[in-house]
PDB file of C-alpha atoms in Angstrom:
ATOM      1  CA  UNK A 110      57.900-109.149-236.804  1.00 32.00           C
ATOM      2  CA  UNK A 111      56.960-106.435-234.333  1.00 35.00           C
ATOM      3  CA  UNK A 112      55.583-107.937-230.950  1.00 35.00           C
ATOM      4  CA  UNK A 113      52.127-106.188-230.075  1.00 34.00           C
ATOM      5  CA  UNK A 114      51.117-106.089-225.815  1.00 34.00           C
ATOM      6  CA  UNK A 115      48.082-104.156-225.044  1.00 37.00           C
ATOM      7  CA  UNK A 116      48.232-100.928-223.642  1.00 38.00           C
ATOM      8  CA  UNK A 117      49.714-100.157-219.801  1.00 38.00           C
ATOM      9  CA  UNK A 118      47.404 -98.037-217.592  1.00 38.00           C
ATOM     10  CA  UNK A 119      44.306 -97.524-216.618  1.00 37.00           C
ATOM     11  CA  UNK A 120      42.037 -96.257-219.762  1.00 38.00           C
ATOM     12  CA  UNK A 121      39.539 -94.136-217.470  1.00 38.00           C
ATOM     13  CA  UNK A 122      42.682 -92.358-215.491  1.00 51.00           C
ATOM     14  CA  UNK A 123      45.100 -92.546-218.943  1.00 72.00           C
ATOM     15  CA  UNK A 124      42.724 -90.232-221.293  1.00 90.00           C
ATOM     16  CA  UNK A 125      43.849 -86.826-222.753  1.00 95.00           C
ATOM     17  CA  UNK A 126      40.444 -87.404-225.100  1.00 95.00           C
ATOM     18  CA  UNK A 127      36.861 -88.131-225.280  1.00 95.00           C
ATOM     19  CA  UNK A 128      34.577 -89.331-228.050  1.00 95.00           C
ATOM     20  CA  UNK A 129      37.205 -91.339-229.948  1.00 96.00           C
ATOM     21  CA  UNK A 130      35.676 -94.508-232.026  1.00 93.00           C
ATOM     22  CA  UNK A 131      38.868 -96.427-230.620  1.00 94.00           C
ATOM     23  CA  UNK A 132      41.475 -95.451-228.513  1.00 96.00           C
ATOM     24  CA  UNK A 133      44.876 -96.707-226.578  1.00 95.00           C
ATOM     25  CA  UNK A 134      46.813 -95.044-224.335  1.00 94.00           C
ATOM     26  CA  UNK A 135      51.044 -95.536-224.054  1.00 94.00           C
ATOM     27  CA  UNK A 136      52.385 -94.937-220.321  1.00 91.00           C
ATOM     28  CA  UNK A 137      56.008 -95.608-220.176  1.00 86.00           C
ATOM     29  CA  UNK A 138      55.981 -99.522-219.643  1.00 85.00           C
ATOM     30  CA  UNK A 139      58.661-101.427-217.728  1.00 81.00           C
ATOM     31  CA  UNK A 140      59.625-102.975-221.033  1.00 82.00           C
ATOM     32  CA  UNK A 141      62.229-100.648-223.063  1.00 77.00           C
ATOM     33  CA  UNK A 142      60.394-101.205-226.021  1.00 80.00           C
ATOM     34  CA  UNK A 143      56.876-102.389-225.369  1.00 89.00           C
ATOM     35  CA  UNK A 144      54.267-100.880-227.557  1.00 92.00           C
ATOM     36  CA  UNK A 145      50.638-100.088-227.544  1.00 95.00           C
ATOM     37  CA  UNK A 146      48.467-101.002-230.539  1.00 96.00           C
ATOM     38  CA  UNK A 147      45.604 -99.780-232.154  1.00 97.00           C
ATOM     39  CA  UNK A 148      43.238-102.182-234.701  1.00 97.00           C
ATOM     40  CA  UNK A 149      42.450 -99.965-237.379  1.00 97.00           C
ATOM     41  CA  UNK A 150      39.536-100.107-239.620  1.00 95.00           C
ATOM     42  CA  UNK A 151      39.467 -97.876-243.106  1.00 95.00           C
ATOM     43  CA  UNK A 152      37.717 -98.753-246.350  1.00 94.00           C
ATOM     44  CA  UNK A 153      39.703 -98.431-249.004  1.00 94.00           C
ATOM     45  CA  UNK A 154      41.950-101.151-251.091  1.00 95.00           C
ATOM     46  CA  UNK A 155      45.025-100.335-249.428  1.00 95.00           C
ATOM     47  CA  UNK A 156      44.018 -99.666-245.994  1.00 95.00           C
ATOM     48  CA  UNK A 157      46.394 -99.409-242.911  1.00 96.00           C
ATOM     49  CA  UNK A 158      45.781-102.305-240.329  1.00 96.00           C
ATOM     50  CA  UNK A 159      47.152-101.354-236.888  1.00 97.00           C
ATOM     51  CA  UNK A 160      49.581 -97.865-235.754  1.00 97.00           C
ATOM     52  CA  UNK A 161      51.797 -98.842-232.912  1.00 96.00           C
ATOM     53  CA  UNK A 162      53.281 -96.322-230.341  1.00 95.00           C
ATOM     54  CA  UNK A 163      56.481 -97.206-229.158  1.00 93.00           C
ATOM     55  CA  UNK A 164      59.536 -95.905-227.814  1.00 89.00           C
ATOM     56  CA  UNK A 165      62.453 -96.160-230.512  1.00 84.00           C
ATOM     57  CA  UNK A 166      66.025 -96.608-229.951  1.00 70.00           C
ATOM     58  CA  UNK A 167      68.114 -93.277-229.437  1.00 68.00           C
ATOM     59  CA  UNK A 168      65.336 -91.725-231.403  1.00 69.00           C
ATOM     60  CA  UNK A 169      62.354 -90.643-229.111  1.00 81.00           C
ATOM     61  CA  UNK A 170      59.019 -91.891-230.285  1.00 90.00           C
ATOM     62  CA  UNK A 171      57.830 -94.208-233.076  1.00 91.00           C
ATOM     63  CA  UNK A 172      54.143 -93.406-234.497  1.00 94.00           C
ATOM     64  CA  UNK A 173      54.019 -96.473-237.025  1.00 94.00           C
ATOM     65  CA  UNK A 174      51.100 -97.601-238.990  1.00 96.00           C
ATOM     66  CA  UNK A 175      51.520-101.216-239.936  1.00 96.00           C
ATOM     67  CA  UNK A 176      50.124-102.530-243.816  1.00 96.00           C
ATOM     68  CA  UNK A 177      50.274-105.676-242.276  1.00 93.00           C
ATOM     69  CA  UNK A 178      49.015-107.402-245.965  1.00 90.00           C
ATOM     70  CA  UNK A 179      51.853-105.572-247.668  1.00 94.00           C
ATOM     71  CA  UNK A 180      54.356-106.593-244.024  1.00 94.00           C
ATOM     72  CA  UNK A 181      55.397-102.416-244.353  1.00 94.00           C
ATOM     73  CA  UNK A 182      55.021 -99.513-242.061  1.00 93.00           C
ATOM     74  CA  UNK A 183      55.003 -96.389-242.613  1.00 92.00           C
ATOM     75  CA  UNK A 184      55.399 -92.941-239.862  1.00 92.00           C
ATOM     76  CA  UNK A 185      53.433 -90.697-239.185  1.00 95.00           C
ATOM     77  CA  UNK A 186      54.539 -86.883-239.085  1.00 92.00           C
ATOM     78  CA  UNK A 187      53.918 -85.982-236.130  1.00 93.00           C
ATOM     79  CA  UNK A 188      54.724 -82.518-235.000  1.00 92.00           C
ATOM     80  CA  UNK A 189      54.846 -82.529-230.884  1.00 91.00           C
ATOM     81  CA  UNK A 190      56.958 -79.556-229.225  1.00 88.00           C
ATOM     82  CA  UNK A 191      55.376 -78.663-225.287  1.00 88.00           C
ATOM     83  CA  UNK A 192      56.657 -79.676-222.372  1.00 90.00           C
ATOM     84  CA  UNK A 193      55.788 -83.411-222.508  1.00 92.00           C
ATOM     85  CA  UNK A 194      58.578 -83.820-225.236  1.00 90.00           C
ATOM     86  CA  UNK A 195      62.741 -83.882-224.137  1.00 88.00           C
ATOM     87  CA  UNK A 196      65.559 -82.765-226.357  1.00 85.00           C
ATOM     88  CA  UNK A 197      65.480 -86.766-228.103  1.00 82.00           C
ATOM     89  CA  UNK A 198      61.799 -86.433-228.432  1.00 84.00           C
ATOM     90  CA  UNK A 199      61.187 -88.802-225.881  1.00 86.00           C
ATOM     91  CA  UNK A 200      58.062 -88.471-224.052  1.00 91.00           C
ATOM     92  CA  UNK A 201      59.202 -86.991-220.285  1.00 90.00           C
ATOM     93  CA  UNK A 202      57.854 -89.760-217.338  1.00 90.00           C
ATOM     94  CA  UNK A 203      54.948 -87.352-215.974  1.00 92.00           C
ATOM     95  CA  UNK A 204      53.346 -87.369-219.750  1.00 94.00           C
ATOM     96  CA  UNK A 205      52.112 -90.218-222.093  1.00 95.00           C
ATOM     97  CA  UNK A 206      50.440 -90.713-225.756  1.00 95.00           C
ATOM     98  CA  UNK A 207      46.567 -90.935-226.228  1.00 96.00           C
ATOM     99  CA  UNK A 208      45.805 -92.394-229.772  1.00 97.00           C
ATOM    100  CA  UNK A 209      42.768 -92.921-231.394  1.00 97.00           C
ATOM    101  CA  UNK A 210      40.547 -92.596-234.313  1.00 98.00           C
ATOM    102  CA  UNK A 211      37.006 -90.729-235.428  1.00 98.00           C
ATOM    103  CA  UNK A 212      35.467 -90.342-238.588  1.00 97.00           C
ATOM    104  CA  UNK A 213      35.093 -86.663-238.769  1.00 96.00           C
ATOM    105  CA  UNK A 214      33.653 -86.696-242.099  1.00 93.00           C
ATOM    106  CA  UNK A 215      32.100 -90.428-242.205  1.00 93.00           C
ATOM    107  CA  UNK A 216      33.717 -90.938-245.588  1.00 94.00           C
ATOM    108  CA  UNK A 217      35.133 -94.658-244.256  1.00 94.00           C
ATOM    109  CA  UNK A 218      38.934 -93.464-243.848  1.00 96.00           C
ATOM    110  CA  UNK A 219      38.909 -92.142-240.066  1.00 97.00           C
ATOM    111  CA  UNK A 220      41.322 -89.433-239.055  1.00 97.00           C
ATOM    112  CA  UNK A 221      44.196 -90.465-236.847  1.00 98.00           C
ATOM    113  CA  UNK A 222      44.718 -88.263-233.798  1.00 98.00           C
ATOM    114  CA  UNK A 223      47.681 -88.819-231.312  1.00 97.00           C
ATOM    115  CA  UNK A 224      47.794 -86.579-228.315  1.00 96.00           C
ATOM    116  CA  UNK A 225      50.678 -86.045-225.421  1.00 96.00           C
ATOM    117  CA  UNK A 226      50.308 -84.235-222.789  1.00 95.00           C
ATOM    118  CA  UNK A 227      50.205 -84.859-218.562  1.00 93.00           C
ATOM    119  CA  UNK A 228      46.863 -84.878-217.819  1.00 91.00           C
ATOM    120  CA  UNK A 229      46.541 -81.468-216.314  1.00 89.00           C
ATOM    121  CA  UNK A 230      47.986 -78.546-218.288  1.00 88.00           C
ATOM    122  CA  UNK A 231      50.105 -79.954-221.252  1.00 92.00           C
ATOM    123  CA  UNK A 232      48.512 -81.299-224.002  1.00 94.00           C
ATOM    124  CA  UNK A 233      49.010 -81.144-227.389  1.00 95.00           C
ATOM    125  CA  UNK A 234      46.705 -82.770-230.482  1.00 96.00           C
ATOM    126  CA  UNK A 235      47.920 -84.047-233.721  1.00 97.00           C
ATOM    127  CA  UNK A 236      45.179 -84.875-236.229  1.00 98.00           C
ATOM    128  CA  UNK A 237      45.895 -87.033-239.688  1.00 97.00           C
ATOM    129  CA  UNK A 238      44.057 -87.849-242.515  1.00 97.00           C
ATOM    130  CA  UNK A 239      44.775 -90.678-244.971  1.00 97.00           C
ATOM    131  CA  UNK A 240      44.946 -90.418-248.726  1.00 96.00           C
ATOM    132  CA  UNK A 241      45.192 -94.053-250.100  1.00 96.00           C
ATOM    133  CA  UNK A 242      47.499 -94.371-252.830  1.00 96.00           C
ATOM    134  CA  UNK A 243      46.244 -96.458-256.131  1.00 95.00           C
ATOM    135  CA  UNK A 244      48.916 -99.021-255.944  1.00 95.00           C
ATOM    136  CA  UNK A 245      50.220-101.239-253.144  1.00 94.00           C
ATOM    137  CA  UNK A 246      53.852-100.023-254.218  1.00 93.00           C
ATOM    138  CA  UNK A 247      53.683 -96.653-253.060  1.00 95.00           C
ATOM    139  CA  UNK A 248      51.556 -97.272-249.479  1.00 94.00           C
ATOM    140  CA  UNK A 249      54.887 -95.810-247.713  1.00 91.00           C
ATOM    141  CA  UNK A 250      54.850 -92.346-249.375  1.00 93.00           C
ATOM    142  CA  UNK A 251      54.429 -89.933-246.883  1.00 91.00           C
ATOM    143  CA  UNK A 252      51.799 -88.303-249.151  1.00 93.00           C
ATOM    144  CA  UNK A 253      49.362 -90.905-247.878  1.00 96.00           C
ATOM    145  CA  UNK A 254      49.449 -89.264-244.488  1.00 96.00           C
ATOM    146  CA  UNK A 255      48.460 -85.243-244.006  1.00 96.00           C
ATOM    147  CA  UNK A 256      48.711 -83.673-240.642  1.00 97.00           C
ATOM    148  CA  UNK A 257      45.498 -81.381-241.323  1.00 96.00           C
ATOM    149  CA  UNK A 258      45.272 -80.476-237.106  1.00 96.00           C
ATOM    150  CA  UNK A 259      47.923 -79.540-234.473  1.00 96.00           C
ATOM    151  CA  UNK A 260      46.001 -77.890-231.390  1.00 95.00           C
ATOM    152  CA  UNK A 261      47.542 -76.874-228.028  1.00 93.00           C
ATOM    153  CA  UNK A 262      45.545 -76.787-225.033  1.00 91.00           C
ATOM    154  CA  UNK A 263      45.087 -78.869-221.419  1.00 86.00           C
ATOM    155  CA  UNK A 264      43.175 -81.878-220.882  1.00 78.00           C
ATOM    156  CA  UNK A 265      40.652 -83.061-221.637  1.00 90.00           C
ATOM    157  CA  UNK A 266      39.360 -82.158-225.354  1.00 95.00           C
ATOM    158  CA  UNK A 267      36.444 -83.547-226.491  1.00 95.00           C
ATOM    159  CA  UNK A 268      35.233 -84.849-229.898  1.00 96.00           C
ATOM    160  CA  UNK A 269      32.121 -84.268-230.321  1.00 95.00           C
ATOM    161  CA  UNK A 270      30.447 -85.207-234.386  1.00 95.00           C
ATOM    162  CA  UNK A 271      32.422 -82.404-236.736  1.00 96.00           C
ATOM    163  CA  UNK A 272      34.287 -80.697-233.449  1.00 96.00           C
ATOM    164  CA  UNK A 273      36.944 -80.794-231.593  1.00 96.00           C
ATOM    165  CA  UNK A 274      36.488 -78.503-228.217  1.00 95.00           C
ATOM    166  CA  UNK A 275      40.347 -77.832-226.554  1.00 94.00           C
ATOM    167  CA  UNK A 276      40.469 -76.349-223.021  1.00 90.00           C
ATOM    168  CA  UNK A 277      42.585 -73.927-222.077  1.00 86.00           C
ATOM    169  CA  UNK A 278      43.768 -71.323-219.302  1.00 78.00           C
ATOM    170  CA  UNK A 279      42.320 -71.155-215.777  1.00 75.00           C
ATOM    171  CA  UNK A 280      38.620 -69.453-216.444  1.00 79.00           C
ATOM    172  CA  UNK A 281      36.873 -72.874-218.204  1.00 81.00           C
ATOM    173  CA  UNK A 282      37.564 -71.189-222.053  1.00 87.00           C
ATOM    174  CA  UNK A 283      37.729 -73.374-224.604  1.00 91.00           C
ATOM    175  CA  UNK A 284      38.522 -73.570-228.285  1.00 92.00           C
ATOM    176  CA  UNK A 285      36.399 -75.185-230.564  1.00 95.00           C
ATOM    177  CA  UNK A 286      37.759 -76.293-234.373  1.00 96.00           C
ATOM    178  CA  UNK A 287      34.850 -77.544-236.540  1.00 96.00           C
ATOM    179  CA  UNK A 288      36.179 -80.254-239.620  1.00 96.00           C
ATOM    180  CA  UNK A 289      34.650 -78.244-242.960  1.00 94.00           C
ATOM    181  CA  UNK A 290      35.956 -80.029-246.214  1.00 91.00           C
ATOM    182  CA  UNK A 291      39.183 -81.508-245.407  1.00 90.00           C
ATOM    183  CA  UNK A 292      40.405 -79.122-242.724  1.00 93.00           C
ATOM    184  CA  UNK A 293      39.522 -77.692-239.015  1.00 96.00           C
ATOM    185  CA  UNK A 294      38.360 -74.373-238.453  1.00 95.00           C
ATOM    186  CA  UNK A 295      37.880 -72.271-235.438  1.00 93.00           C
ATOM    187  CA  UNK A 296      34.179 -70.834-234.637  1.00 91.00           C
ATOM    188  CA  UNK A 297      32.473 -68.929-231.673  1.00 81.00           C
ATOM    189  CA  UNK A 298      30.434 -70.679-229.917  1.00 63.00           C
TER     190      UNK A 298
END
């Protein structure tokens, strides 16, 4: 059984996002292997109950989402390459993992969305959606789990209904990706 301790750090300081429903930040705790965890909260039969950041062992990162009724986990596929991220895909010191959820398109399964970055000018966004399998036997697939966003930016984006705004460069642009039947998709604003 995996050992849950709340998350290290100081929410306000530790954010790379705003507007998630829930949210936990991991910040390179003392303990090799402590791990921040998320209660999830999905409607659907076989539903997820908690993901869990976590260092693993000679093997960077785990992102694991825990069936705890079914006493599985499954990864997500995450797909992190800036600066934060070393050659083992360990998260470097200065850097550390934002997760959360929102509902982008209130259907009751809420999108997953881990960022890493530093706080300043590294960020970068993964978003998830589930797809909840019919039986309990195939809740590990990796089918269930589709990275529909991967945004690069600095901090802080902002989720805001349908949108997610990303900042980036020196001059206060930003990007803004609006959630339009299963997928994000840039607009002017």
């Amino acid at each position: 059984m995996i050992g849950y301790l709340p998350a290290s750090g100081s929410a306000v300081a530790d954010t790379l996002i705003s507007g998630l429903d829930r949210t936990i930040t991991w910040n390179h705790p003392e303990e090799f292997f402590a791990a921040s965890s998320l209660d999830l909260e999905f409607e659907a039969p076989i539903k997820p109950d908690r993901l869990i950041v976590k260092r693993a062992s000679q093997a960077g990162m785990d992102y694991l989402v825990m069936f705890e009724n079914l006493n599985i986990a499954s990864y997500l596929p995450t797909d992190f390459e800036n600066d934060c991220i070393d050659e083992s895909s360990e998260i470097v010191e200065s850097c550390f993992v934002q997760a959360g959820t929102h509902d982008f398109d209130a259907d009751g399964l809420p999108e997953i969305i881990l960022a890493v970055g530093d706080g300043f000018v590294n960020l970068q966004v993964n978003v998830f959606s589930y797809h909840p399998p019919a039986r309990p036997a195939d809740a590990i697939r990796t089918e269930n789990w589709e990275l529909i966003g991967n945004f690069s930016g600095q901090s802080k984006v902002v989720i805001k209904g349908k949108s997610v705004i990303i900042p980036f460069g020196s001059q206060g642009l930003e990007q803004k990706m609006v959630f339009i039947d299963r997928s994000f998709f840039e607009i002017d604003h």
